[in-house]
CSV table of N, CA and C in Angstrom, one decimal:
chain,number,residue,atom,x,y,z
O,1,UNK,N,-16.1,2.7,2.0
O,1,UNK,CA,-16.7,1.9,1.0
O,1,UNK,C,-18.2,1.6,1.3
O,2,UNK,N,-18.9,1.2,0.3
O,2,UNK,CA,-20.3,0.9,0.5
O,2,UNK,C,-20.4,-0.4,1.3
O,3,UNK,N,-21.6,-0.8,1.9
O,3,UNK,CA,-21.7,-2.0,2.6
O,3,UNK,C,-21.3,-3.2,1.8
O,4,UNK,N,-20.6,-4.1,2.4
O,4,UNK,CA,-20.1,-5.3,1.7
O,4,UNK,C,-20.7,-6.6,2.3
O,5,UNK,N,-20.9,-7.6,1.4
O,5,UNK,CA,-21.4,-8.8,2.0
O,5,UNK,C,-20.5,-9.4,3.1
O,6,UNK,N,-21.1,-10.0,4.0
O,6,UNK,CA,-20.3,-10.7,5.1
O,6,UNK,C,-19.5,-11.8,4.5
O,7,UNK,N,-18.4,-12.1,5.2
O,7,UNK,CA,-17.6,-13.2,4.7
O,7,UNK,C,-18.3,-14.6,4.6
O,8,UNK,N,-19.4,-14.7,5.4
O,8,UNK,CA,-20.2,-15.9,5.4
O,8,UNK,C,-21.2,-16.0,4.2
O,9,UNK,N,-21.4,-14.9,3.5
O,9,UNK,CA,-22.3,-14.8,2.4
O,9,UNK,C,-21.5,-14.9,1.1
O,10,UNK,N,-22.2,-15.3,0.0
O,10,UNK,CA,-21.5,-15.4,-1.3
O,10,UNK,C,-21.1,-14.0,-1.8
O,11,UNK,N,-19.8,-13.9,-2.3
O,11,UNK,CA,-19.3,-12.6,-2.7
O,11,UNK,C,-18.2,-12.9,-3.8
O,12,UNK,N,-18.0,-11.8,-4.6
O,12,UNK,CA,-16.8,-11.7,-5.5
O,12,UNK,C,-15.9,-10.7,-4.9
O,13,UNK,N,-14.6,-10.8,-5.1
O,13,UNK,CA,-13.7,-9.8,-4.6
O,13,UNK,C,-13.1,-9.1,-5.8
O,14,UNK,N,-13.2,-7.7,-5.7
O,14,UNK,CA,-12.6,-6.9,-6.8
O,14,UNK,C,-11.3,-6.2,-6.2
O,15,UNK,N,-10.2,-6.3,-6.9
O,15,UNK,CA,-9.0,-5.7,-6.4
O,15,UNK,C,-8.5,-4.7,-7.5
O,16,UNK,N,-7.9,-3.6,-7.0
O,16,UNK,CA,-7.5,-2.5,-7.8
O,16,UNK,C,-6.1,-2.1,-7.6
O,17,UNK,N,-5.3,-1.8,-8.6
O,17,UNK,CA,-3.9,-1.3,-8.4
O,17,UNK,C,-3.9,0.1,-8.0
O,18,UNK,N,-2.7,0.6,-7.5
O,18,UNK,CA,-2.6,1.9,-7.0
O,18,UNK,C,-3.1,3.0,-7.9
O,19,UNK,N,-2.8,3.0,-9.2
O,19,UNK,CA,-3.3,4.2,-10.0
O,19,UNK,C,-4.8,4.2,-10.3
O,20,UNK,N,-5.5,3.1,-10.1
O,20,UNK,CA,-6.9,3.1,-10.3
O,20,UNK,C,-7.6,3.5,-9.0
O,21,UNK,N,-8.4,4.6,-9.1
O,21,UNK,CA,-9.2,5.0,-8.0
O,21,UNK,C,-10.7,4.7,-8.3
O,22,UNK,N,-11.3,3.9,-7.5
O,22,UNK,CA,-12.8,3.6,-7.6
O,22,UNK,C,-13.6,4.8,-7.1
O,23,UNK,N,-14.3,5.4,-8.0
O,23,UNK,CA,-15.1,6.6,-7.7
O,23,UNK,C,-16.5,6.2,-7.3
O,24,UNK,N,-17.1,5.2,-7.9
O,24,UNK,CA,-18.5,4.8,-7.6
O,24,UNK,C,-18.7,3.4,-8.0
O,25,UNK,N,-19.6,2.8,-7.3
O,25,UNK,CA,-20.1,1.4,-7.6
O,25,UNK,C,-21.6,1.4,-7.6
O,26,UNK,N,-22.2,0.9,-8.6
O,26,UNK,CA,-23.7,0.9,-8.7
O,26,UNK,C,-24.3,2.2,-8.4
O,27,UNK,N,-23.7,3.3,-8.9
O,27,UNK,CA,-24.2,4.7,-8.8
O,27,UNK,C,-24.0,5.2,-7.4
O,28,UNK,N,-23.3,4.5,-6.5
O,28,UNK,CA,-23.1,5.0,-5.1
O,28,UNK,C,-21.6,5.6,-5.1
O,29,UNK,N,-21.5,6.9,-4.9
O,29,UNK,CA,-20.2,7.5,-4.9
O,29,UNK,C,-19.4,7.1,-3.7
O,30,UNK,N,-18.1,7.0,-3.8
O,30,UNK,CA,-17.3,6.7,-2.7
O,30,UNK,C,-16.5,7.9,-2.3
O,31,UNK,N,-16.0,7.9,-1.1
O,31,UNK,CA,-15.2,9.0,-0.6
O,31,UNK,C,-13.8,8.9,-1.2
O,32,UNK,N,-13.5,9.9,-2.1
O,32,UNK,CA,-12.2,9.8,-2.9
O,32,UNK,C,-11.0,10.1,-2.0
O,33,UNK,N,-11.2,10.5,-0.8
O,33,UNK,CA,-10.0,10.7,0.1
O,33,UNK,C,-9.4,9.4,0.6
O,34,UNK,N,-10.2,8.3,0.5
O,34,UNK,CA,-9.7,7.0,0.9
O,34,UNK,C,-9.6,6.1,-0.4
O,35,UNK,N,-8.5,5.5,-0.6
O,35,UNK,CA,-8.3,4.6,-1.7
O,35,UNK,C,-8.8,3.2,-1.4
O,36,UNK,N,-9.6,2.7,-2.3
O,36,UNK,CA,-10.2,1.3,-2.1
O,36,UNK,C,-9.2,0.4,-2.9
O,37,UNK,N,-8.6,-0.5,-2.2
O,37,UNK,CA,-7.7,-1.5,-2.9
O,37,UNK,C,-8.4,-2.8,-3.2
O,38,UNK,N,-9.4,-3.1,-2.4
O,38,UNK,CA,-10.2,-4.3,-2.6
O,38,UNK,C,-11.6,-4.1,-2.0
O,39,UNK,N,-12.6,-4.7,-2.6
O,39,UNK,CA,-13.9,-4.6,-2.1
O,39,UNK,C,-14.7,-5.9,-2.4
O,40,UNK,N,-15.5,-6.4,-1.5
O,40,UNK,CA,-16.4,-7.5,-1.7
O,40,UNK,C,-17.7,-7.0,-2.3
O,41,UNK,N,-18.2,-7.7,-3.3
O,41,UNK,CA,-19.5,-7.4,-3.9
O,41,UNK,C,-20.4,-8.6,-4.0
O,42,UNK,N,-21.7,-8.5,-4.0
O,42,UNK,CA,-22.6,-9.6,-4.2
O,42,UNK,C,-22.4,-10.1,-5.6
O,43,UNK,N,-22.6,-11.3,-5.9
O,43,UNK,CA,-22.6,-11.8,-7.3
O,43,UNK,C,-23.7,-11.1,-8.1
O,44,UNK,N,-23.4,-10.9,-9.3
O,44,UNK,CA,-24.4,-10.2,-10.2
O,44,UNK,C,-23.8,-9.0,-10.9
O,45,UNK,N,-24.7,-8.2,-11.5
O,45,UNK,CA,-24.3,-7.1,-12.4
O,45,UNK,C,-23.9,-5.9,-11.5
O,46,UNK,N,-22.8,-5.2,-11.8
O,46,UNK,CA,-22.4,-4.0,-11.2
O,46,UNK,C,-21.9,-3.0,-12.2
O,47,UNK,N,-22.0,-1.8,-11.9
O,47,UNK,CA,-21.4,-0.7,-12.7
O,47,UNK,C,-20.3,0.0,-11.9
O,48,UNK,N,-19.1,0.1,-12.4
O,48,UNK,CA,-18.0,0.7,-11.7
O,48,UNK,C,-17.5,1.9,-12.4
O,49,UNK,N,-17.1,2.9,-11.7
O,49,UNK,CA,-16.6,4.2,-12.2
O,49,UNK,C,-15.2,4.4,-11.6
O,50,UNK,N,-14.2,4.6,-12.5
O,50,UNK,CA,-12.8,4.8,-12.1
O,50,UNK,C,-12.3,6.1,-12.5
O,51,UNK,N,-11.2,6.5,-11.9
O,51,UNK,CA,-10.3,7.6,-12.3
O,51,UNK,C,-8.9,7.1,-12.2
O,52,UNK,N,-8.0,7.6,-13.0
O,52,UNK,CA,-6.6,7.3,-13.0
O,52,UNK,C,-5.9,8.3,-12.2
O,53,UNK,N,-5.2,7.9,-11.2
O,53,UNK,CA,-4.4,8.8,-10.3
O,53,UNK,C,-3.0,8.2,-10.2
O,54,UNK,N,-2.0,8.8,-10.9
O,54,UNK,CA,-0.7,8.3,-10.9
O,54,UNK,C,-0.1,8.5,-9.4
O,55,UNK,N,0.6,7.4,-9.0
O,55,UNK,CA,1.0,7.4,-7.6
O,55,UNK,C,2.6,7.3,-7.5
O,56,UNK,N,3.3,7.0,-8.6
O,56,UNK,CA,4.7,6.8,-8.5
O,56,UNK,C,5.3,7.1,-9.9
O,57,UNK,N,6.7,7.2,-9.8
O,57,UNK,CA,7.4,7.4,-11.1
O,57,UNK,C,7.1,6.3,-12.0
O,58,UNK,N,6.9,6.6,-13.3
O,58,UNK,CA,6.6,5.6,-14.3
O,58,UNK,C,5.1,5.6,-14.6
O,59,UNK,N,4.3,6.1,-13.6
O,59,UNK,CA,2.8,6.2,-13.9
O,59,UNK,C,2.6,7.3,-14.9
O,60,UNK,N,1.7,7.3,-15.7
O,60,UNK,CA,1.4,8.3,-16.7
O,60,UNK,C,0.8,9.6,-16.1
O,61,UNK,N,1.6,10.6,-15.9
O,61,UNK,CA,1.1,11.8,-15.3
O,61,UNK,C,0.1,12.5,-16.2
O,62,UNK,N,0.3,12.4,-17.5
O,62,UNK,CA,-0.6,13.0,-18.5
O,62,UNK,C,-2.0,12.5,-18.4
O,63,UNK,N,-2.3,11.4,-17.8
O,63,UNK,CA,-3.6,10.8,-17.7
O,63,UNK,C,-4.2,11.0,-16.3
O,64,UNK,N,-3.6,11.8,-15.5
O,64,UNK,CA,-4.0,12.1,-14.1
O,64,UNK,C,-5.5,12.6,-14.1
O,65,UNK,N,-6.3,12.0,-13.3
O,65,UNK,CA,-7.7,12.4,-13.1
O,65,UNK,C,-8.6,12.0,-14.2
O,66,UNK,N,-8.1,11.3,-15.3
O,66,UNK,CA,-8.9,10.9,-16.4
O,66,UNK,C,-9.9,9.8,-15.9
O,67,UNK,N,-11.1,10.0,-16.2
O,67,UNK,CA,-12.2,9.1,-15.8
O,67,UNK,C,-12.6,8.2,-16.9
O,68,UNK,N,-12.7,6.9,-16.6
O,68,UNK,CA,-13.2,6.0,-17.6
O,68,UNK,C,-14.7,6.0,-17.7
O,69,UNK,N,-15.1,5.5,-18.9
O,69,UNK,CA,-16.6,5.3,-19.1
O,69,UNK,C,-17.1,4.3,-18.0
O,70,UNK,N,-18.3,4.5,-17.5
O,70,UNK,CA,-18.8,3.5,-16.5
O,70,UNK,C,-18.6,2.1,-17.1
O,71,UNK,N,-18.1,1.2,-16.2
O,71,UNK,CA,-17.7,-0.2,-16.6
O,71,UNK,C,-18.6,-1.2,-16.0
O,72,UNK,N,-19.4,-1.9,-16.9
O,72,UNK,CA,-20.3,-2.9,-16.4
O,72,UNK,C,-19.6,-4.2,-16.2
O,73,UNK,N,-19.9,-4.9,-15.1
O,73,UNK,CA,-19.2,-6.1,-14.7
O,73,UNK,C,-20.2,-7.1,-14.1
O,74,UNK,N,-20.2,-8.3,-14.7
O,74,UNK,CA,-21.1,-9.4,-14.1
O,74,UNK,C,-20.1,-10.2,-13.3
O,75,UNK,N,-20.4,-10.3,-12.0
O,75,UNK,CA,-19.5,-11.0,-11.1
O,75,UNK,C,-20.1,-12.4,-10.7
O,76,UNK,N,-19.2,-13.3,-10.4
O,76,UNK,CA,-19.6,-14.7,-9.9
O,76,UNK,C,-19.0,-14.9,-8.5
O,77,UNK,N,-19.8,-15.5,-7.7
O,77,UNK,CA,-19.4,-15.8,-6.3
O,77,UNK,C,-18.1,-16.6,-6.3
O,78,UNK,N,-17.2,-16.3,-5.4
O,78,UNK,CA,-15.9,-17.0,-5.2
O,78,UNK,C,-14.8,-16.7,-6.2
O,79,UNK,N,-15.1,-15.7,-7.0
O,79,UNK,CA,-14.1,-15.3,-8.0
O,79,UNK,C,-13.4,-14.0,-7.6
O,80,UNK,N,-12.1,-13.8,-7.7
O,80,UNK,CA,-11.4,-12.6,-7.5
O,80,UNK,C,-11.1,-11.9,-8.8
O,81,UNK,N,-11.5,-10.7,-9.0
O,81,UNK,CA,-11.3,-9.9,-10.2
O,81,UNK,C,-10.2,-9.0,-10.0
O,82,UNK,N,-9.1,-9.1,-10.7
O,82,UNK,CA,-7.9,-8.3,-10.5
O,82,UNK,C,-7.8,-7.3,-11.7
O,83,UNK,N,-8.0,-6.0,-11.4
O,83,UNK,CA,-8.0,-5.0,-12.4
O,83,UNK,C,-6.5,-4.5,-12.6
O,84,UNK,N,-6.2,-4.0,-13.8
O,84,UNK,CA,-4.9,-3.5,-14.2
O,84,UNK,C,-5.1,-2.2,-14.8
O,85,UNK,N,-4.3,-1.2,-14.4
O,85,UNK,CA,-4.3,0.1,-15.0
O,85,UNK,C,-3.5,0.2,-16.3
O,86,UNK,N,-4.1,0.6,-17.4
O,86,UNK,CA,-3.4,0.7,-18.7
O,86,UNK,C,-3.8,2.1,-19.2
O,87,UNK,N,-2.8,2.8,-19.7
O,87,UNK,CA,-3.0,4.1,-20.3
O,87,UNK,C,-2.5,4.1,-21.7
């Protein structure tokens, strides 16, 4: 993952369920071989890019690899943002 704020600095926590794969944050591509389940970010505006990767029975295989439109997110320090995969 990209550099994250230290635990002693203000940060927001982003968490992602198994089927959501974070591809990029703020135009910085991530290694898609590693799944990011949670990441700390500085408070403020961020742009996230996701892909849907079904991981288990019941996940929508027809949506595999589907990439979402870049997602703008304004984060606040001390807040945990929990994302949910919906197809």
